[in-house]
Tab-separated table of C-alpha atoms in Angstrom:
chain	number	residue	atom	x	y	z
A	1000	HIS	CA	8.895	35.666	9.952
A	1001	GLY	CA	11.327	32.898	10.546
A	1002	TYR	CA	8.959	30.021	9.513
A	1003	GLU	CA	10.481	26.660	8.927
A	1004	VAL	CA	8.863	24.747	6.031
A	1005	SER	CA	9.093	21.055	5.319
A	1006	LEU	CA	7.894	20.656	1.769
A	1007	HIS	CA	7.215	17.266	0.056
A	1008	LEU	CA	6.125	17.503	-3.554
A	1009	ASN	CA	5.467	14.779	-6.236
A	1010	GLU	CA	8.223	12.148	-5.817
A	1011	SER	CA	9.255	13.265	-2.363
A	1012	ALA	CA	5.657	12.685	-0.970
A	1013	THR	CA	6.354	9.104	-0.334
A	1014	LEU	CA	4.988	6.947	2.554
A	1015	ASN	CA	8.385	6.727	4.082
A	1016	ASN	CA	9.102	10.566	3.832
A	1017	LEU	CA	5.673	11.273	5.423
A	1018	LEU	CA	6.322	8.803	8.345
A	1019	ARG	CA	9.811	10.199	8.802
A	1020	LEU	CA	8.195	13.657	8.996
A	1021	LEU	CA	5.586	12.496	11.583
A	1022	GLU	CA	7.893	10.212	13.642
A	1023	GLU	CA	11.200	11.940	13.621
A	1024	THR	CA	11.305	15.448	12.142
A	1025	LEU	CA	8.255	17.010	13.798
A	1026	LEU	CA	8.935	15.338	17.099
A	1027	GLN	CA	12.441	16.710	17.109
A	1028	GLN	CA	11.657	20.165	16.147
A	1029	VAL	CA	8.293	21.240	17.336
A	1030	THR	CA	8.390	22.916	20.875
A	1031	PRO	CA	5.635	23.858	23.243
A	1032	ASP	CA	5.758	27.580	22.034
A	1033	ASP	CA	5.359	26.555	18.359
A	1034	ARG	CA	2.507	26.917	16.153
A	1035	LEU	CA	2.211	24.269	13.553
A	1036	LEU	CA	0.332	24.345	10.276
A	1037	PHE	CA	0.089	20.894	8.593
A	1038	TYR	CA	-1.277	21.078	4.873
A	1039	PHE	CA	-1.887	18.088	2.602
A	1040	ALA	CA	-3.107	18.247	-0.851
A	1041	GLY	CA	-3.647	15.165	-2.590
A	1042	HIS	CA	-5.739	12.034	-2.719
A	1043	GLY	CA	-7.641	10.438	0.115
A	1044	ILE	CA	-9.949	7.528	0.455
A	1045	ALA	CA	-12.450	6.092	2.903
A	1046	LEU	CA	-12.708	2.320	2.973
A	1047	ASN	CA	-15.233	0.196	4.774
A	1048	GLY	CA	-13.751	-1.146	8.003
A	1049	ASP	CA	-14.966	-3.513	10.770
A	1050	ASP	CA	-16.893	-0.786	12.598
A	1051	SER	CA	-16.941	2.202	10.173
A	1052	PRO	CA	-15.180	3.630	7.237
A	1053	GLN	CA	-11.460	4.024	7.598
A	1054	GLY	CA	-9.662	7.007	6.022
A	1055	TYR	CA	-6.408	7.241	4.330
A	1056	LEU	CA	-4.231	9.698	2.800
A	1057	ILE	CA	-2.626	8.397	-0.526
A	1058	PRO	CA	1.128	8.998	-0.737
A	1059	GLN	CA	2.861	9.454	-4.129
A	1060	ASP	CA	4.191	5.802	-4.137
A	1061	ALA	CA	0.904	4.086	-2.992
A	1062	MET	CA	-0.124	0.987	-4.766
A	1063	LEU	CA	-3.610	0.629	-5.813
A	1064	GLY	CA	-5.600	-1.634	-3.501
A	1065	ASP	CA	-2.586	-1.940	-1.078
A	1066	THR	CA	-3.634	-0.334	2.234
A	1067	GLN	CA	-0.349	-0.915	3.702
A	1068	SER	CA	1.070	1.626	1.319
A	1069	TYR	CA	-1.526	4.274	2.308
A	1070	LEU	CA	-1.350	6.606	5.361
A	1071	PRO	CA	-4.183	5.882	7.799
A	1072	MET	CA	-5.885	9.060	9.046
A	1073	SER	CA	-6.051	7.445	12.531
A	1074	TYR	CA	-2.178	7.165	12.590
A	1075	LEU	CA	-1.797	10.665	11.286
A	1076	ALA	CA	-4.102	11.984	14.121
A	1077	GLU	CA	-2.241	9.956	16.811
A	1078	SER	CA	1.107	11.356	15.543
A	1079	LEU	CA	-0.064	14.861	15.411
A	1080	GLU	CA	-1.718	14.650	18.836
A	1081	LYS	CA	1.743	13.727	20.359
A	1082	LEU	CA	3.265	17.085	19.232
A	1083	PRO	CA	3.718	19.608	22.039
A	1084	CYS	CA	2.763	22.667	19.897
A	1085	ARG	CA	1.000	25.550	21.310
A	1086	HIS	CA	-1.367	25.776	18.381
A	1087	PHE	CA	-2.264	23.394	15.682
A	1088	LEU	CA	-4.074	23.884	12.338
A	1089	GLY	CA	-4.512	20.988	9.872
A	1090	ILE	CA	-5.757	21.513	6.252
A	1091	PHE	CA	-6.558	18.512	4.137
A	1092	ASP	CA	-7.422	19.222	0.530
A	1093	CYS	CA	-8.377	15.649	-0.419
A	1094	CYS	CA	-11.294	13.303	-0.684
């Protein structure tokens, strides 16, 4: 069917690679006629924030207790909302 797949497993599922996917690859490749499926299977965490819990995805290279090495769900949502795709489906298999 001509699908393009960007697969990041194990050692390639780093914070930098996920950020590059969101900030460069998807922005360059996704068009208004595209349908995008974003699937993440891995660890997630919710930490108490100032107003409410803040959610994070945990990349492969995350450091325990260092939120700077986590991917904030709020940043992920903002990045995916910028994409001009016709349809979007996000599946998150994580805590």
